[in-house]
PDB file of C-alpha atoms in Angstrom:
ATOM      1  CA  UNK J  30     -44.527 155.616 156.039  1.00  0.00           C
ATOM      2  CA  UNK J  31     -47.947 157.021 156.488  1.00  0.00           C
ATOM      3  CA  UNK J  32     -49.962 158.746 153.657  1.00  0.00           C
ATOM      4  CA  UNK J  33     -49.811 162.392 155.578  1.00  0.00           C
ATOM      5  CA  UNK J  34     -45.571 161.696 155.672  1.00  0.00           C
ATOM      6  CA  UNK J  35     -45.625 162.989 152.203  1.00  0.00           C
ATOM      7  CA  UNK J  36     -45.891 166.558 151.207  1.00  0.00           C
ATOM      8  CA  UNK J  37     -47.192 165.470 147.791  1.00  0.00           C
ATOM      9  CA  UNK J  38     -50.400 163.734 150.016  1.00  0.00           C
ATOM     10  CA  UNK J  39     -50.482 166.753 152.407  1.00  0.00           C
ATOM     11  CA  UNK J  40     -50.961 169.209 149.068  1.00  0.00           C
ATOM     12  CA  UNK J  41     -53.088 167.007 147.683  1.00  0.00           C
ATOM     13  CA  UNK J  42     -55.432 166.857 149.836  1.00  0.00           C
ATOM     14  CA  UNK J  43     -55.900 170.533 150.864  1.00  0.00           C
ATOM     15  CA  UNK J  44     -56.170 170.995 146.878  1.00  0.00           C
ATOM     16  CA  UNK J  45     -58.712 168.609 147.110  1.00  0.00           C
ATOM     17  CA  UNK J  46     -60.853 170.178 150.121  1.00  0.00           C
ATOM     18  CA  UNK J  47     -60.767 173.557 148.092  1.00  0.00           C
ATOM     19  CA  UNK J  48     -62.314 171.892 145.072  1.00  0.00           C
ATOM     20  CA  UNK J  49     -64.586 169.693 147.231  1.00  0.00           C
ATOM     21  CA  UNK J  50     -66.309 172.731 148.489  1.00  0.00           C
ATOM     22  CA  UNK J  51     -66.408 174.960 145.175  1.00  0.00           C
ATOM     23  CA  UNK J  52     -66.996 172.961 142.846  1.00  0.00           C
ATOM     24  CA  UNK J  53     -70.103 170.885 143.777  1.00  0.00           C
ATOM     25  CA  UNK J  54     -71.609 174.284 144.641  1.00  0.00           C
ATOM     26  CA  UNK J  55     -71.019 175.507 141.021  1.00  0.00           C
ATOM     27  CA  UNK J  56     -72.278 172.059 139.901  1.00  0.00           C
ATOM     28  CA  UNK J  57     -75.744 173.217 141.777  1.00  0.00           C
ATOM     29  CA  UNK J  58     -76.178 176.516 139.839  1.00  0.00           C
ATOM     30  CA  UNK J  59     -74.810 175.128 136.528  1.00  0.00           C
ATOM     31  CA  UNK J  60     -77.616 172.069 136.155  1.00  0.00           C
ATOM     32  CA  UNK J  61     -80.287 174.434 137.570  1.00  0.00           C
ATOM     33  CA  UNK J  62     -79.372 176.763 134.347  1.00  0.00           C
ATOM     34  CA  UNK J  63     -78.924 173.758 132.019  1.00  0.00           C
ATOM     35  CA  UNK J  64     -75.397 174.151 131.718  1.00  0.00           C
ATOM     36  CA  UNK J  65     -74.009 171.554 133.127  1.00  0.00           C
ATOM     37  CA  UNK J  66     -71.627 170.644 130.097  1.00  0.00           C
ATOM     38  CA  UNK J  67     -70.060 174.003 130.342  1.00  0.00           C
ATOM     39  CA  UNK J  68     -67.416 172.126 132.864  1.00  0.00           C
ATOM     40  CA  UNK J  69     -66.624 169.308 130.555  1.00  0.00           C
ATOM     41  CA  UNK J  70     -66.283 172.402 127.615  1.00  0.00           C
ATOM     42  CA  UNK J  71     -63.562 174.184 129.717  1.00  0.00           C
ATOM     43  CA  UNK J  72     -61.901 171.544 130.883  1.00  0.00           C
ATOM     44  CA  UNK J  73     -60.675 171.047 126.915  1.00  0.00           C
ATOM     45  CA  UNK J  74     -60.330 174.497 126.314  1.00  0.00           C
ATOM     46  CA  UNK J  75     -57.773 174.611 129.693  1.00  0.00           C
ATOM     47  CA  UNK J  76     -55.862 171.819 128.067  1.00  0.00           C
ATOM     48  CA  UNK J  77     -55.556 174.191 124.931  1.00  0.00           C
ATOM     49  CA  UNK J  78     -54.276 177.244 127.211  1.00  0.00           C
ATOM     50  CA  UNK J  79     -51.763 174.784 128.768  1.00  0.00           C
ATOM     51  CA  UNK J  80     -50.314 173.592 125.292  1.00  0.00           C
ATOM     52  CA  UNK J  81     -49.986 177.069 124.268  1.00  0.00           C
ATOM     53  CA  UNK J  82     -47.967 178.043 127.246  1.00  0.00           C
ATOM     54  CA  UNK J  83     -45.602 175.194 126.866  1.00  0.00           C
ATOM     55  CA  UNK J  84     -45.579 176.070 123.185  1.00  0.00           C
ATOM     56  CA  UNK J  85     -44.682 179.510 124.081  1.00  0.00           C
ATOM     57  CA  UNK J  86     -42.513 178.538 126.791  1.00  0.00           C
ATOM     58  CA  UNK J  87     -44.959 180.138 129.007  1.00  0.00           C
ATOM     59  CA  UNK J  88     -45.948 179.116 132.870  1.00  0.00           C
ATOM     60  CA  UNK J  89     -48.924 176.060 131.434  1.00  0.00           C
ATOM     61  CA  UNK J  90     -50.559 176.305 134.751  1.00  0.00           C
ATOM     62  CA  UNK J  91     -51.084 179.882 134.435  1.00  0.00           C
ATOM     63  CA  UNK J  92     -52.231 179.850 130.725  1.00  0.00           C
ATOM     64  CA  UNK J  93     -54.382 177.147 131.385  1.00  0.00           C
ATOM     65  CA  UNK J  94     -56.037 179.213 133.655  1.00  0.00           C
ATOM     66  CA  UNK J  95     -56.435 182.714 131.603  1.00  0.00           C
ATOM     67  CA  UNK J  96     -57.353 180.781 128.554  1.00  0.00           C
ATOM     68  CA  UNK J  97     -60.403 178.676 130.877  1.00  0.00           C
ATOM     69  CA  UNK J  98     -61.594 181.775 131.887  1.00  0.00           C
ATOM     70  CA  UNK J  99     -61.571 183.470 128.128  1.00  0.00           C
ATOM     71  CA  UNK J 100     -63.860 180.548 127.413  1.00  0.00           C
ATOM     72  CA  UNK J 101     -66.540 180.686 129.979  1.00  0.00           C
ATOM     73  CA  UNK J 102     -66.653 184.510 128.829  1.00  0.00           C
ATOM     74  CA  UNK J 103     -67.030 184.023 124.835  1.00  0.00           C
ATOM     75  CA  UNK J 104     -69.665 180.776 125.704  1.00  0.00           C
ATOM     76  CA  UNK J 105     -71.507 183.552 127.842  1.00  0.00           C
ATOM     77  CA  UNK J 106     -71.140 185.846 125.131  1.00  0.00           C
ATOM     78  CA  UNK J 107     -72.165 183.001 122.375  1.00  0.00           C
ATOM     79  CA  UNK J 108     -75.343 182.171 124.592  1.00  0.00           C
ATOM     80  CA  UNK J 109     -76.798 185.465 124.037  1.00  0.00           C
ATOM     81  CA  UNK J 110     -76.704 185.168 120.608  1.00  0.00           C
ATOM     82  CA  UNK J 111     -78.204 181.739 120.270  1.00  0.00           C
ATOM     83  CA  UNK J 112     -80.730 182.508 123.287  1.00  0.00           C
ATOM     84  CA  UNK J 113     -82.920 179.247 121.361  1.00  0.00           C
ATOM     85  CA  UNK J 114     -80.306 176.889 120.761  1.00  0.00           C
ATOM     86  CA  UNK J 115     -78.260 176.833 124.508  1.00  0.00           C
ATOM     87  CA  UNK J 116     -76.352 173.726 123.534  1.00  0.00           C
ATOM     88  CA  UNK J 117     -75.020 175.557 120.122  1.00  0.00           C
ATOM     89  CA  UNK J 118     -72.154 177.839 122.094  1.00  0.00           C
ATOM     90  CA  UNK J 119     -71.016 174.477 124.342  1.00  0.00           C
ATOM     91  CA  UNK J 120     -70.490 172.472 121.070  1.00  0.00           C
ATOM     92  CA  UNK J 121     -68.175 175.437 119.421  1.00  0.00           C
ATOM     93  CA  UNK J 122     -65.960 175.858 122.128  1.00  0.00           C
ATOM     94  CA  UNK J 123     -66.121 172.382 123.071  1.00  0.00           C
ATOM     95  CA  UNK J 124     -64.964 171.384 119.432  1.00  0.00           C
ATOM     96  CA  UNK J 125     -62.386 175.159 119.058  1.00  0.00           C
ATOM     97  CA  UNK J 126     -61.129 173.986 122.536  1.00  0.00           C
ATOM     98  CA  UNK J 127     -59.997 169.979 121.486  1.00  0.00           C
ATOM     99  CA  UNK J 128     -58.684 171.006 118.228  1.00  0.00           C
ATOM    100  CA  UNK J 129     -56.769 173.816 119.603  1.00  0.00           C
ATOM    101  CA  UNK J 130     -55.385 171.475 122.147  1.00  0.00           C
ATOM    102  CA  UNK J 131     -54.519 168.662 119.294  1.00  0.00           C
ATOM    103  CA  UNK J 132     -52.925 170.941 117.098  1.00  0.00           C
ATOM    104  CA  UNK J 133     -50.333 172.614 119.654  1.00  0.00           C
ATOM    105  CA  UNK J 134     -49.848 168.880 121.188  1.00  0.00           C
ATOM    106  CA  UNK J 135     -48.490 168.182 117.791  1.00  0.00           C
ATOM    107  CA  UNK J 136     -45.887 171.084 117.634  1.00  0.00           C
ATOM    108  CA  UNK J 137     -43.811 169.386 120.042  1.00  0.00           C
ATOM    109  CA  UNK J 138     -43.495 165.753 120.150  1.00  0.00           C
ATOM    110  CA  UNK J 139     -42.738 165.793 124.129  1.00  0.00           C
ATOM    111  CA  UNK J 140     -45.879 167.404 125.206  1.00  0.00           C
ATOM    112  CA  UNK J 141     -48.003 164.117 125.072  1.00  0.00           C
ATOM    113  CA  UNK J 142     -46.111 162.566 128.291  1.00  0.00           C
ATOM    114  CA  UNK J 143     -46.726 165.746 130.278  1.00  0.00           C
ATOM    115  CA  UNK J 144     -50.287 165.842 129.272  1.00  0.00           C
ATOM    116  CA  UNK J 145     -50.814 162.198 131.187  1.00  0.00           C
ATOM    117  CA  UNK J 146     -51.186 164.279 134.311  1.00  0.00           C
ATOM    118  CA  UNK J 147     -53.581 166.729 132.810  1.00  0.00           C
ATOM    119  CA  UNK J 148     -56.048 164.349 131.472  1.00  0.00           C
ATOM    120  CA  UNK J 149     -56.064 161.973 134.012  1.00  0.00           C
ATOM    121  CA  UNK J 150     -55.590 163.478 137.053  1.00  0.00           C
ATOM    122  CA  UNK J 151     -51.781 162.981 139.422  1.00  0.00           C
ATOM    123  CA  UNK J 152     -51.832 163.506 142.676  1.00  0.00           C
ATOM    124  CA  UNK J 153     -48.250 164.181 142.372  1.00  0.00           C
ATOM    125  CA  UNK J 154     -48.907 167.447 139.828  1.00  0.00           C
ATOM    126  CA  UNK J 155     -50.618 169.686 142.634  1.00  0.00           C
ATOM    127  CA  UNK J 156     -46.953 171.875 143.402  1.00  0.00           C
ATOM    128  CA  UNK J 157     -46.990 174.776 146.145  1.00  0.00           C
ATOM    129  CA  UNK J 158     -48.275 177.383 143.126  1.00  0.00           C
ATOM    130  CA  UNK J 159     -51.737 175.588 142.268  1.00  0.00           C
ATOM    131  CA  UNK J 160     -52.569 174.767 145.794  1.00  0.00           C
ATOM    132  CA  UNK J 161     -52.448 178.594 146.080  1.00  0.00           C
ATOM    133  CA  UNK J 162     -54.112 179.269 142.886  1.00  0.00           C
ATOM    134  CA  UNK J 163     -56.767 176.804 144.062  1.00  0.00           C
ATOM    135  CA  UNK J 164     -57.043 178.388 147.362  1.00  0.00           C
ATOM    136  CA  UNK J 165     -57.789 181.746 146.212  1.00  0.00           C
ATOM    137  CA  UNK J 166     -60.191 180.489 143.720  1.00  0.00           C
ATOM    138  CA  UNK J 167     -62.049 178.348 146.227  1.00  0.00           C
ATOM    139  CA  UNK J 168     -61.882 181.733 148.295  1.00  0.00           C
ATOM    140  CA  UNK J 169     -63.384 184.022 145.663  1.00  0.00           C
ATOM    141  CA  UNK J 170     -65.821 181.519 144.780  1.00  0.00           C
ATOM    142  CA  UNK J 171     -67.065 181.452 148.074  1.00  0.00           C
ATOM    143  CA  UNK J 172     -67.210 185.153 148.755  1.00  0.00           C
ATOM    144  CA  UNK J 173     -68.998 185.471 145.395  1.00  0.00           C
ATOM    145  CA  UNK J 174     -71.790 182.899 146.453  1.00  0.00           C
ATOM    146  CA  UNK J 175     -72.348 184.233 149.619  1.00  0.00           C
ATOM    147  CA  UNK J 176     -72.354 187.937 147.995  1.00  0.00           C
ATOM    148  CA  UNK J 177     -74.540 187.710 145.645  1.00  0.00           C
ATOM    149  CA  UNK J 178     -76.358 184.902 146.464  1.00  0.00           C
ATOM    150  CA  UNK J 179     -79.937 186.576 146.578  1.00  0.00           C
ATOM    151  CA  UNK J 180     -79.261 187.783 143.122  1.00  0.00           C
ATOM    152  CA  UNK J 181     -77.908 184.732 141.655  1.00  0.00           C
ATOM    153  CA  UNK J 182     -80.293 182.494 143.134  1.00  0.00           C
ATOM    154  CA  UNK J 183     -83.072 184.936 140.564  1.00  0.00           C
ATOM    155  CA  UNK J 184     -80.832 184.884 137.940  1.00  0.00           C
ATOM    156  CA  UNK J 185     -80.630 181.053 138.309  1.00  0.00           C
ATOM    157  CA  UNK J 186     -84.113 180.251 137.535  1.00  0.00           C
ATOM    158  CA  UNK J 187     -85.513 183.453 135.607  1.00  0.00           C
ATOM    159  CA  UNK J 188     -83.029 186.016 133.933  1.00  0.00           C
ATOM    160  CA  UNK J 189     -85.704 188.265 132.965  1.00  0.00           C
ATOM    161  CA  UNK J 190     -87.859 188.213 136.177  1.00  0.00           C
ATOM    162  CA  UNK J 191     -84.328 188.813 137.599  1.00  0.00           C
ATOM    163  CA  UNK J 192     -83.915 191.631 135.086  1.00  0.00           C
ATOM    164  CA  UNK J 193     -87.351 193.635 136.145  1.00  0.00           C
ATOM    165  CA  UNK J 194     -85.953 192.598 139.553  1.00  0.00           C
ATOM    166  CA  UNK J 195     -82.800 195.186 139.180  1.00  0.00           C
ATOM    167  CA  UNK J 196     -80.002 192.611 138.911  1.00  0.00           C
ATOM    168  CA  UNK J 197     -77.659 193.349 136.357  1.00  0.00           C
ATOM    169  CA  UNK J 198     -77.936 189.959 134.329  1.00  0.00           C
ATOM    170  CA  UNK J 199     -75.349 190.100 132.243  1.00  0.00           C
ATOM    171  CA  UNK J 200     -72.844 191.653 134.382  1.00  0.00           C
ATOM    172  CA  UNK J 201     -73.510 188.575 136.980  1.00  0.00           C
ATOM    173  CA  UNK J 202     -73.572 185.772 134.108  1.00  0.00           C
ATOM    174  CA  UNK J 203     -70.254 187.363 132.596  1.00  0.00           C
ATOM    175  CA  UNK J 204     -68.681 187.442 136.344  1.00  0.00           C
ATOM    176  CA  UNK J 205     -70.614 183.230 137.041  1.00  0.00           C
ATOM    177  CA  UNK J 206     -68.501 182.621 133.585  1.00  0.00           C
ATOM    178  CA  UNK J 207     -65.067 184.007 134.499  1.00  0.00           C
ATOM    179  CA  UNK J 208     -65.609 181.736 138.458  1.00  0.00           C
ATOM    180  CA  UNK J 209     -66.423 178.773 136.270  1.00  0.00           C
ATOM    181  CA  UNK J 210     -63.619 179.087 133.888  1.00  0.00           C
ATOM    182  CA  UNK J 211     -61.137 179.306 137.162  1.00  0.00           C
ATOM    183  CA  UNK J 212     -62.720 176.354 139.173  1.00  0.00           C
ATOM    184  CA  UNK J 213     -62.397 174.259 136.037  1.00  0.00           C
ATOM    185  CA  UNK J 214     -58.833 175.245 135.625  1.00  0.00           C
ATOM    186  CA  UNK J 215     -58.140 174.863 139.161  1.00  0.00           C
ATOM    187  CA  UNK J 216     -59.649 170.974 139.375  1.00  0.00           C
ATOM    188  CA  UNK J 217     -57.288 170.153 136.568  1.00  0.00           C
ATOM    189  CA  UNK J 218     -54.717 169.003 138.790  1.00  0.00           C
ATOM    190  CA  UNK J 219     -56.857 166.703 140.613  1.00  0.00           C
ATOM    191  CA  UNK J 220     -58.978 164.738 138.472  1.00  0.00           C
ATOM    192  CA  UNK J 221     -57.823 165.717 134.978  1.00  0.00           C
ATOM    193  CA  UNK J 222     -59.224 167.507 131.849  1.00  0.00           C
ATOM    194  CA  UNK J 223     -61.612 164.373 130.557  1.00  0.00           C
ATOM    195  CA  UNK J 224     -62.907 164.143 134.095  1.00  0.00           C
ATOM    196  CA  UNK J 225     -63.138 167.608 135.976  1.00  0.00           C
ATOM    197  CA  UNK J 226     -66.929 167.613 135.037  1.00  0.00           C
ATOM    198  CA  UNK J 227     -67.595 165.259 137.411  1.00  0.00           C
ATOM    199  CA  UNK J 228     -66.320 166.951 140.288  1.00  0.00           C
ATOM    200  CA  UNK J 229     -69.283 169.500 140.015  1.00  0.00           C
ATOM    201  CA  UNK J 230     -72.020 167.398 138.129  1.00  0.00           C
ATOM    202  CA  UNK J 231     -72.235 163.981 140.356  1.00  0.00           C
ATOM    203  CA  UNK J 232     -72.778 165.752 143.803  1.00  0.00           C
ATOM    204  CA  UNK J 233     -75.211 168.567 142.274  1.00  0.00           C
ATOM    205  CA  UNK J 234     -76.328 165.693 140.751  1.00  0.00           C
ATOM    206  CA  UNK J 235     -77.420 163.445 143.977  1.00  0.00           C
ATOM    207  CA  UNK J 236     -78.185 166.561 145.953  1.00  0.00           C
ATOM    208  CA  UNK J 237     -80.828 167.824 143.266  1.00  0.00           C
ATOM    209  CA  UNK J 238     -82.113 164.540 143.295  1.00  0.00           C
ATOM    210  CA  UNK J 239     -82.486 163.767 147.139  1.00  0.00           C
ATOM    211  CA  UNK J 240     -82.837 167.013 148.748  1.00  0.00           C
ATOM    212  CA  UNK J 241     -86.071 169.438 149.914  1.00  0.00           C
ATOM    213  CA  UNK J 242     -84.704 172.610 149.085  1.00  0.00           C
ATOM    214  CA  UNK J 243     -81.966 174.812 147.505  1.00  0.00           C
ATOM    215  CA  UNK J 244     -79.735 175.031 150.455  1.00  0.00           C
ATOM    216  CA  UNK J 245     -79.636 171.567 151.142  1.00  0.00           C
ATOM    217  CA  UNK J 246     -78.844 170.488 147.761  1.00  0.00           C
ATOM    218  CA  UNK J 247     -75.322 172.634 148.384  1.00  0.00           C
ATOM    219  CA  UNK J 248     -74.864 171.220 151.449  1.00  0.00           C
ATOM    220  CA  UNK J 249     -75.275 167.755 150.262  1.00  0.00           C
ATOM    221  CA  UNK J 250     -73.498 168.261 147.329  1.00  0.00           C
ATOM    222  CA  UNK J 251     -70.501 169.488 148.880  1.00  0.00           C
ATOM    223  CA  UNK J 252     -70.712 166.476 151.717  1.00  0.00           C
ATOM    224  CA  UNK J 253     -70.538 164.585 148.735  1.00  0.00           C
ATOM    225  CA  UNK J 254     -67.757 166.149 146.471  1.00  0.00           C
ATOM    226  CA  UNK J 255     -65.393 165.858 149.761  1.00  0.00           C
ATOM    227  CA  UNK J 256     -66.400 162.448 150.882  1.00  0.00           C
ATOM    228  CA  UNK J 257     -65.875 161.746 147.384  1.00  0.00           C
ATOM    229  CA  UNK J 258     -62.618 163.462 146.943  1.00  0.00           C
ATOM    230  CA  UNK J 259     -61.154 162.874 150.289  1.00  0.00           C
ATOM    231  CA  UNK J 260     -61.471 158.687 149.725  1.00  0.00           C
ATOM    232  CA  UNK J 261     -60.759 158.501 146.198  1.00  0.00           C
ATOM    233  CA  UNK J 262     -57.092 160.170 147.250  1.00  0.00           C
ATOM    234  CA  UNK J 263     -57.043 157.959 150.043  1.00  0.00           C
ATOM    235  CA  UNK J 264     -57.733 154.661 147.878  1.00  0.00           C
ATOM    236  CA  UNK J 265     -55.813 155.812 144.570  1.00  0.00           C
ATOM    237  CA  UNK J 266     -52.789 156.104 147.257  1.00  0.00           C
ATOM    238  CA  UNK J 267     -53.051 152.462 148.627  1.00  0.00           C
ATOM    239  CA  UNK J 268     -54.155 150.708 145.534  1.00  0.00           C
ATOM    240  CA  UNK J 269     -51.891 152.949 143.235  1.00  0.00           C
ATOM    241  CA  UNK J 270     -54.741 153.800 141.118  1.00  0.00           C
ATOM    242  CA  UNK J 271     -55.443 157.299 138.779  1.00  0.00           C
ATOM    243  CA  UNK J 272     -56.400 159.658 141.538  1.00  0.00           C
ATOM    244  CA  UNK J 273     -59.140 161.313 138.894  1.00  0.00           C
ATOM    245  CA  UNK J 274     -60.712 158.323 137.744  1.00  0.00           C
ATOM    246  CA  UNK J 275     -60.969 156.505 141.347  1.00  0.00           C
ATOM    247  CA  UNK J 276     -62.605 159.832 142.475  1.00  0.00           C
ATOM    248  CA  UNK J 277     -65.297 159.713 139.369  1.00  0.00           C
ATOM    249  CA  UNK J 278     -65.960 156.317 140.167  1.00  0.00           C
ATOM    250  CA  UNK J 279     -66.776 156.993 143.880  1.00  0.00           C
ATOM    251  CA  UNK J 280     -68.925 159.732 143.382  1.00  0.00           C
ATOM    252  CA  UNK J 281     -70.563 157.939 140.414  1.00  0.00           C
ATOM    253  CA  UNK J 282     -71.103 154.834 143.447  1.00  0.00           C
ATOM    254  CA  UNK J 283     -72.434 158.012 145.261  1.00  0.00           C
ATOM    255  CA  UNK J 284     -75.308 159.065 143.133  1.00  0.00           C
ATOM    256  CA  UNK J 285     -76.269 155.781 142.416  1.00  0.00           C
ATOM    257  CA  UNK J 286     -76.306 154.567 146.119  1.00  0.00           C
ATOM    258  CA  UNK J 287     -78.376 157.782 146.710  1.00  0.00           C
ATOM    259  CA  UNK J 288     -80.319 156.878 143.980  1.00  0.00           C
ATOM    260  CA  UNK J 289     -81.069 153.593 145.415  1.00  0.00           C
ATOM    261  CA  UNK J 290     -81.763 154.712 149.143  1.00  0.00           C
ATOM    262  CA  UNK J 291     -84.265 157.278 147.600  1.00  0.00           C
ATOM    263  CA  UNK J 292     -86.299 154.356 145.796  1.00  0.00           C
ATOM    264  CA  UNK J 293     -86.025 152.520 148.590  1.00  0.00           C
ATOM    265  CA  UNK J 294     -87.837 155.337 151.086  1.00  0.00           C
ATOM    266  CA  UNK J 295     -90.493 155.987 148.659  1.00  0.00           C
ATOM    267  CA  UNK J 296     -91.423 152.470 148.321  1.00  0.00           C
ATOM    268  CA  UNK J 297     -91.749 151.887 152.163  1.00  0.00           C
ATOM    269  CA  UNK J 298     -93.773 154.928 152.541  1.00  0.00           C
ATOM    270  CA  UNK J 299     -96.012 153.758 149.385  1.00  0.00           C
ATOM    271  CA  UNK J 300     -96.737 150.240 151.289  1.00  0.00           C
ATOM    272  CA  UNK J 301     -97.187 152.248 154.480  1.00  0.00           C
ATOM    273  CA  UNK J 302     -99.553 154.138 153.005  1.00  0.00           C
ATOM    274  CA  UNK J 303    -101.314 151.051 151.453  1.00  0.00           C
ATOM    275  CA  UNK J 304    -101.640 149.361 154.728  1.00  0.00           C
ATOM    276  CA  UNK J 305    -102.909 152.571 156.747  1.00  0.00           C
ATOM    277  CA  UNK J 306    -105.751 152.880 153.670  1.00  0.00           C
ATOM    278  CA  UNK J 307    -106.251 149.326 153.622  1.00  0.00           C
TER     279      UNK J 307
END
């Protein structure tokens, strides 16, 4: 049978084409503000809301989700009190978040083979009710860049010229928070808690480094994240590898290849420039 036979493949890789557009977009504004381990910070703290819901007997998926989102708020809220030490908030939450998660795993003894598909990534984990739930995020994420992208572009590189500018900072950076908290929790299901990070660092992370200007880096980095996402399902399938770690990998051999292409250009233009002088 074909890949696209299976329902499992089908969901999989519409999940994956929501993420692929959100989340290297988010990756953009959260290295431009220097928080780009924020994603890597939820992603533990989702793993804690999802051991508390099976602890509670609760929907995981859903209290995953609420307890993401919690997070990005009290790191926002943490920021503003340690506006000289940014990395101070990540590495409480980061730390709250893991033992949370550890603690609750060890309640009940058959959590930890459940869990496999939350760190790691399963293709086979994306069900009807988070392909939904990552539609709607990749939908409000969307509508929420293209809203208030004038003012979030400001608040991106100055808060307080943005301030004097009229945009209500904090309201915008609490509302950034609460869309980061739900496109972590949403990307669980495809590449897994230790490696959702890399869904919206890598691209931002080749298109900052190749591109001219702002809205080229989100292009490119959202080229990327679904080129990346699209053939990492593709060869996890055939090779029956971890769909999350193949999909790392490829947009890890993504930035680097950029990386390398980049050095390349600048070098020939150097020599051309040598001979034209010369």
């Amino acid at each position: 049978m074909e890949m696209f036979d299976y329902e499992f493949m089908q969901r999989a890789f519409w999940a994956g084409g929501f993420i692929g557009i959100i989340a290297p977009i988010l990756g953009v504004y959260l290295m431009l503000r220097r928080q780009a381990l924020i994603a890597d910070t939820l992603s533990h703290v989702s793993l804690a809301g999802v051991a508390l819901g099976s602890v509670l007997h609760f929907n995981p998926v859903v209290s995953g989700f609420a307890v993401a989102i919690a997070g990005g708020l009290i790191i926002e809220q943490l920021r503003r009190t340690y506006l000289s030490y940014s990395e101070v908030p990540v590495a409480i939450i980061m730390t709250s978040g893991l033992a949370l998660a550890v603690l609750l795993m060890s309640l009940k003894s058959n959590l930890n083979k459940s869990f496999s598909s939350y760190l790691f990534g399963s293709i086979v984990a994306v069900n009807s009710q988070q392909l939904w739930m990552i539609g709607i995020v990749a939908i409000i994420g969307l509508i929420f860049f293209i809203v208030f992208r004038r003012p979030l572009y400001s608040l991106t590189f100055d808060e307080e010229t943005a301030s004097i500018g009229g945009v209500h900072v904090r309201l915008l950076s609490f509302a950034f928070s609460v869309l980061t908290g739900m496109t972590v929790a949403s990307a669980m299901p495809i590449v897994g808690v230790l490696l959702v990070s890399s869904l919206m660092v890598l691209p931002a992370a080749l298109a900052l480094k190749i591109s001219r200007g702002f809205l080229s880096a989100i292009i490119i980095a959202v080229a990327a994240g679904l080129a990346g996402i699209f053939s990492g399902l593709s060869a996890s399938y055939y090779i029956n590898t971890p769909p999350g770690a193949t999909i790392s990998l490829i947009l890890l051999v993504f930035f680097l290849a950029g990386l390398a292409a980049q050095r390349i250009i600048l070098r020939s233009k150097r020599r051309k420039r040598f001979a034209r002088s010369a």
